Amino acid sequence: IPFIIYSLLLGVNITQIVRSTAAYINALLIFSIIMKLSYDDLAKIVKVLKFSILLMFFVGLIQFYFPQLNEYIKIIIPRAVSILETGSVRGVSSLSSEPGRHALELIILFCSYSYISRVNTIKTLFVNMILIFYVLYVNRSLTGFTILCIYLSCLVYSLGIKNLIYIILFSFVLFIFINVDTLSIRISNTLTNLQNENLTIFSFLVDYYKQSGFRGASVANSYFNISLFGGGIGNWEKTSLLGFQEKPFLYEGLKYFERCCNGNAAGIRPTSFTAGALNEVGLIGLIFISLFLFYMYRNKTETGKSDNIFPKRKLIFLIPIIFTLLFNGPIGSPIPFIALAIILRSHQLSKKKYV
């Protein structure tokens, strides 16, 4: 409420305040609800999780192999189909608004699935091979490729040294079948750049920043212009524009701004929850949000027993989710918070004290 009052005093449009406030509530409320679920109720959520993953795969494959059906999908998600129709280097977007967001949401849900999954190693690697080929050849987004690499690193760690032989075979099969020339231009450029013998970490990050379009710039803008109270809830456009004007090196030379804004600065909503929060409610607001999430995790509810034991090393799957919240998870999307809550609540259940 204090931040809403602060925004009103700044003269922010009430409609924008309501929309932004609803986006925060959407994410935090779903997290709170899942953290209070009993074991039986959480099991129902897990079933919905598995169905959602399969549905994303199904719709994406339909878009990719049967483009003539896009006219029907267009009724539900107009922007998703328009990307396919304009011949973009990116691929399908399934149930999301664009390919990058689709890959992000799919892999984040896979993180929670991988945490709760109790199938054997061979089946786990087979399922993940399907995910890899889908992201690289059907989805084709650089965002998806990035989060996929982070997720796969966590997967290898979670499987442990005892499954090393399966991991080596898995990597060998990928090496044989993945052809850089058939990937999207931005993924291909990134992989080619990695082969440069003069490559440094800094030069790679700069190149990746340029390849990321407006996303990297929008997030960096918030982190380079941190304030205590932000620019006001719903005032992201003005705050973002002022940030770019103060630090023009964040957008100068980027193709997105040259193509869409004639090389000038423009207000862009940060494409990450944390960056968006810093933009609107500042460091103080972000601290309040973090404390709320911590409180909901620590405030456990006793309602029964559980016989599931999840290895602590599987908590490694929190890393892609945290990365998403920091760099690539939009404020309006509840998906990262759903995945985060499922893992944390399942971790509580595994202790046999709380359900």
C-alpha positions as a printed Julia matrix, in Angstrom:
355×3 Matrix{Float64}:
  0.0     0.0     0.0
  2.75    2.56    0.79
  4.24    1.99   -2.68
  0.82    2.49   -4.31
  0.41    5.78   -2.43
  3.93    6.78   -3.45
  3.07    6.05   -7.09
 -0.13    8.11   -6.89
  1.84   11.05   -5.47
  4.21   10.76   -8.44
  1.21   11.1   -10.77
  1.39    7.6   -12.25
 -1.65    6.56  -14.29
 -4.1     4.61  -12.07
 -4.69    1.99  -14.76
 -0.96    1.27  -14.95
 -0.77    1.08  -11.15
 -3.61   -1.47  -11.04
 -2.1    -3.58  -13.84
  1.36   -3.68  -12.27
 -0.01   -4.35   -8.77
 -2.09   -7.22  -10.13
  1.03   -8.69  -11.75
  2.86   -8.76   -8.4
 -0.15  -10.21   -6.59
 -0.58  -12.84   -9.31
  2.93  -14.2    -8.72
  3.1   -13.9    -4.93
 -0.4   -15.24   -4.28
  0.13  -18.48   -6.21
  3.42  -18.99   -4.34
  1.65  -18.51   -1.0
 -1.13  -20.95   -1.87
  1.21  -23.75   -2.96
  3.36  -23.3     0.16
  0.26  -24.09    2.27
 -0.85  -27.21    0.38
 -1.1   -30.62    1.99
  0.69  -33.61    0.51
 -2.44  -34.84   -1.29
 -3.22  -31.41   -2.72
  0.36  -30.96   -3.87
  0.16  -34.33   -5.62
 -2.79  -32.97   -7.62
 -0.76  -29.9    -8.58
  2.04  -32.19   -9.77
 -0.41  -34.0   -12.06
 -1.45  -30.65  -13.52
  2.24  -29.82  -13.93
  2.88  -32.96  -16.0
 -0.22  -32.34  -18.12
  0.85  -28.72  -18.74
  4.28  -29.82  -19.97
  2.75  -32.35  -22.36
  0.25  -29.76  -23.61
  3.05  -27.27  -24.31
  4.92  -29.89  -26.29
  1.8   -30.9   -28.21
  0.74  -27.39  -29.22
  4.32  -26.46  -30.17
  4.71  -29.52  -32.4
  1.32  -28.83  -34.03
  2.46  -25.27  -34.81
  5.75  -26.52  -36.22
  4.58  -29.45  -38.35
  1.06  -28.28  -39.25
  1.33  -24.5   -39.84
 -2.0   -24.56  -41.68
 -3.68  -24.9   -38.27
 -2.22  -21.58  -37.15
 -5.39  -19.79  -38.22
 -7.22  -21.55  -35.39
 -4.46  -20.94  -32.86
 -4.47  -17.29  -33.93
 -7.9   -16.88  -32.35
 -6.43  -17.7   -28.93
 -2.88  -16.31  -29.17
 -2.59  -13.79  -32.06
  1.01  -12.74  -31.41
  2.32  -16.31  -31.24
  1.15  -17.08  -34.76
  2.26  -13.74  -36.2
  5.87  -14.59  -35.33
  5.65  -17.76  -37.39
  3.97  -15.99  -40.3
  6.62  -13.29  -40.58
  9.39  -15.83  -41.1
 11.35  -15.02  -37.96
 14.54  -16.96  -37.26
 12.9   -18.09  -34.06
 10.49  -21.01  -33.94
  7.18  -21.78  -32.26
  5.72  -20.21  -29.14
  3.1   -22.84  -28.21
  0.78  -21.42  -25.5
  2.99  -18.39  -24.8
  3.13  -15.0   -26.48
  6.54  -15.56  -28.11
  9.19  -18.33  -28.48
 11.61  -17.06  -25.84
  8.94  -16.93  -23.16
  7.63  -20.35  -24.17
 11.06  -21.98  -23.82
 11.6   -20.26  -20.51
  8.3   -21.43  -19.04
  8.7   -24.96  -20.38
 12.2   -25.44  -18.94
 11.28  -23.85  -15.61
  8.39  -26.31  -15.26
 10.85  -29.06  -16.2
 12.98  -27.98  -13.22
 10.17  -28.76  -10.8
  9.37  -31.98  -12.68
 13.0   -33.09  -12.49
 13.05  -32.39   -8.77
 10.0   -34.52   -7.97
 10.66  -37.21  -10.6
 11.62  -40.64   -9.27
 12.2   -42.42  -12.59
 15.48  -44.18  -13.42
 18.46  -42.47  -15.04
 17.95  -43.84  -18.55
 14.34  -42.67  -18.69
 15.35  -39.3   -17.24
 17.98  -38.77  -19.94
 15.58  -39.89  -22.68
 12.92  -37.41  -21.56
 15.5   -34.64  -21.39
 16.81  -35.5   -24.85
 13.31  -34.83  -26.17
 13.38  -31.47  -24.38
 16.76  -30.59  -25.91
 15.72  -31.35  -29.48
 12.44  -29.48  -28.98
 14.15  -26.33  -27.68
 16.93  -26.34  -30.29
 14.99  -27.31  -33.42
 11.34  -26.46  -32.75
 11.5   -23.5   -30.38
 14.82  -22.06  -31.65
 15.09  -19.11  -29.26
 18.33  -17.82  -27.77
 16.55  -17.39  -24.43
 15.59  -21.06  -24.51
 19.13  -22.11  -25.42
 20.56  -20.13  -22.49
 18.25  -21.47  -19.81
 18.56  -24.97  -21.32
 22.35  -24.94  -20.8
 21.9   -23.91  -17.17
 19.22  -26.56  -16.63
 21.33  -29.34  -18.19
 24.28  -28.44  -15.95
 22.0   -28.85  -12.94
 20.65  -32.12  -14.33
 24.15  -33.62  -14.67
 24.99  -32.6   -11.09
 21.73  -34.07   -9.74
 22.37  -37.44  -11.39
 25.67  -37.79   -9.56
 28.98  -39.47  -10.37
 27.5   -42.98  -10.21
 25.61  -42.27  -13.44
 28.66  -40.84  -15.22
 28.62  -43.49  -17.98
 25.05  -42.64  -18.93
 25.88  -38.92  -18.95
 28.85  -39.52  -21.28
 26.72  -41.58  -23.69
 24.02  -38.92  -23.53
 26.55  -36.18  -24.4
 28.02  -38.27  -27.22
 24.61  -38.76  -28.86
 23.94  -35.02  -28.66
 27.31  -34.24  -30.21
 26.54  -36.51  -33.17
 23.06  -35.22  -33.92
 23.28  -31.51  -33.16
 24.25  -29.63  -36.32
 25.04  -25.94  -35.77
 23.99  -25.06  -39.33
 20.4   -26.17  -38.7
 19.95  -24.07  -35.56
 18.51  -20.56  -35.48
 20.84  -17.72  -36.48
 21.26  -16.3   -32.96
 22.0   -19.7   -31.38
 24.35  -20.57  -34.24
 26.2   -17.24  -33.87
 26.59  -17.8   -30.14
 28.0   -21.33  -30.62
 30.32  -20.17  -33.39
 31.59  -17.36  -31.18
 32.51  -19.91  -28.5
 34.91  -21.53  -30.97
 36.91  -18.32  -31.42
 40.4   -18.88  -30.0
 40.68  -15.18  -29.09
 37.45  -15.28  -27.11
 37.45  -13.79  -23.62
 34.67  -13.95  -21.04
 34.08  -10.21  -21.45
 33.89  -10.32  -25.26
 31.52  -13.29  -25.1
 29.21  -11.5   -22.66
 29.23   -8.38  -24.84
 28.34  -10.43  -27.93
 25.61  -12.29  -26.04
 24.26   -8.97  -24.76
 23.94   -7.75  -28.35
 22.33  -11.01  -29.47
 19.72  -10.81  -26.7
 17.98   -7.82  -28.29
 15.99   -5.61  -25.94
 15.93   -8.18  -23.13
 19.5    -7.76  -21.94
 19.28   -3.98  -22.21
 16.01   -3.76  -20.26
 17.38   -5.86  -17.38
 20.81   -4.18  -17.31
 19.07   -0.8   -17.23
 17.42   -1.65  -13.9
 20.58   -3.04  -12.32
 22.66   -0.03  -13.41
 20.07    2.44  -12.07
 19.1     1.08   -8.64
 17.23    3.44   -6.32
 15.72    2.95   -2.87
 12.06    3.36   -3.83
 12.04    2.97   -7.63
 10.11    5.09  -10.08
  6.66    4.06   -8.86
  4.41    1.07   -9.53
  3.25    1.18  -13.16
  5.76    3.91  -14.04
  8.22    1.47  -15.65
  8.21    3.16  -19.07
  9.3     6.59  -17.82
 11.78    5.09  -15.32
 13.3     2.87  -18.0
 13.6     5.77  -20.46
 15.36    7.97  -17.88
 17.75    5.12  -17.1
 18.75    4.71  -20.75
 19.18    8.46  -21.15
 21.5     8.59  -18.14
 23.53    5.57  -19.32
 23.29    5.52  -23.15
 25.99    2.83  -23.47
 23.32    0.31  -22.42
 21.4     0.69  -25.68
 23.71    2.35  -28.21
 24.58    0.07  -31.12
 21.86   -2.49  -30.37
 19.91   -3.51  -33.47
 16.57   -3.42  -31.65
 16.84    0.3   -30.89
 18.19    1.07  -34.37
 15.31   -0.8   -36.0
 12.43    0.24  -33.73
 13.51    3.6   -32.32
 15.87    5.06  -34.96
 18.74    4.55  -32.55
 17.09    6.57  -29.77
 16.35    5.49  -26.19
 12.92    4.09  -25.35
 11.12    2.94  -22.24
 11.07   -0.87  -22.08
  9.6    -2.95  -19.29
 12.37   -5.11  -17.76
 12.03   -8.76  -18.78
 12.85  -10.11  -15.33
 10.9   -10.07  -12.08
 13.78   -8.75   -9.98
 14.77   -6.07  -12.48
 11.13   -5.05  -12.86
 10.72   -4.76   -9.1
 13.86   -2.61   -8.83
 12.48   -0.42  -11.61
  9.1     0.15   -9.91
  9.5    -0.3    -6.15
 13.28   -0.03   -5.78
 15.63   -1.82   -3.42
 13.36   -1.37   -0.4
 10.4    -2.91   -2.22
 12.49   -5.84   -3.44
 13.64   -6.51    0.14
 10.01   -6.57    1.3
  9.11   -9.06   -1.44
 12.08  -11.27   -0.54
 11.14  -11.22    3.15
  7.56  -12.17    2.27
  8.73  -15.17    0.23
 11.07  -16.25    3.04
  8.25  -15.92    5.6
  5.93  -18.08    3.49
  8.64  -20.74    3.26
  9.45  -20.72    6.99
  5.8   -20.6     8.09
  5.22  -24.37    7.73
  1.85  -26.06    8.05
  1.46  -29.44    9.79
 -1.24  -31.57    8.17
 -0.06  -35.16    7.84
  2.74  -37.48    6.78
  4.78  -38.09    3.66
  6.96  -41.07    2.67
  8.78  -39.25   -0.16
 12.46  -38.48    0.34
 14.06  -36.05   -2.12
 17.88  -35.89   -2.17
 19.25  -32.49   -1.17
 21.41  -32.37   -4.28
 18.22  -32.05   -6.32
 17.78  -28.56   -4.86
 20.27  -27.62   -7.59
 17.19  -27.21   -9.82
 16.46  -23.99   -7.95
 19.34  -22.35   -9.82
 17.59  -22.02  -13.25
 14.51  -20.64  -11.48
 16.53  -18.06   -9.55
 18.41  -17.16  -12.74
 15.07  -16.62  -14.45
 13.79  -14.37  -11.68
 17.0   -12.33  -11.82
 17.43  -12.01  -15.57
 14.58  -13.34  -17.68
 11.26  -13.92  -15.91
  8.66  -11.2   -16.57
  6.69   -9.82  -13.61
  3.34  -10.95  -14.99
  4.3   -14.62  -15.3
  3.52  -16.86  -12.29
  5.4   -19.84  -13.79
  8.75  -19.29  -11.98
  6.91  -18.89   -8.67
  4.85  -22.02   -9.28
  8.0   -24.05   -9.97
  9.79  -22.47   -7.01
  6.92  -23.23   -4.63
  6.56  -26.84   -5.85
 10.24  -27.55   -5.17
 10.33  -25.8    -1.8
  7.08  -27.36   -0.6
  8.18  -30.81   -1.79
 11.44  -30.28    0.08
  9.45  -29.62    3.24
  7.39  -32.76    2.66
 10.49  -34.88    2.24
 11.42  -34.26    5.85
  8.35  -36.24    7.02
  7.49  -33.49    9.47
  5.34  -31.25    7.37
  2.83  -31.93    4.63
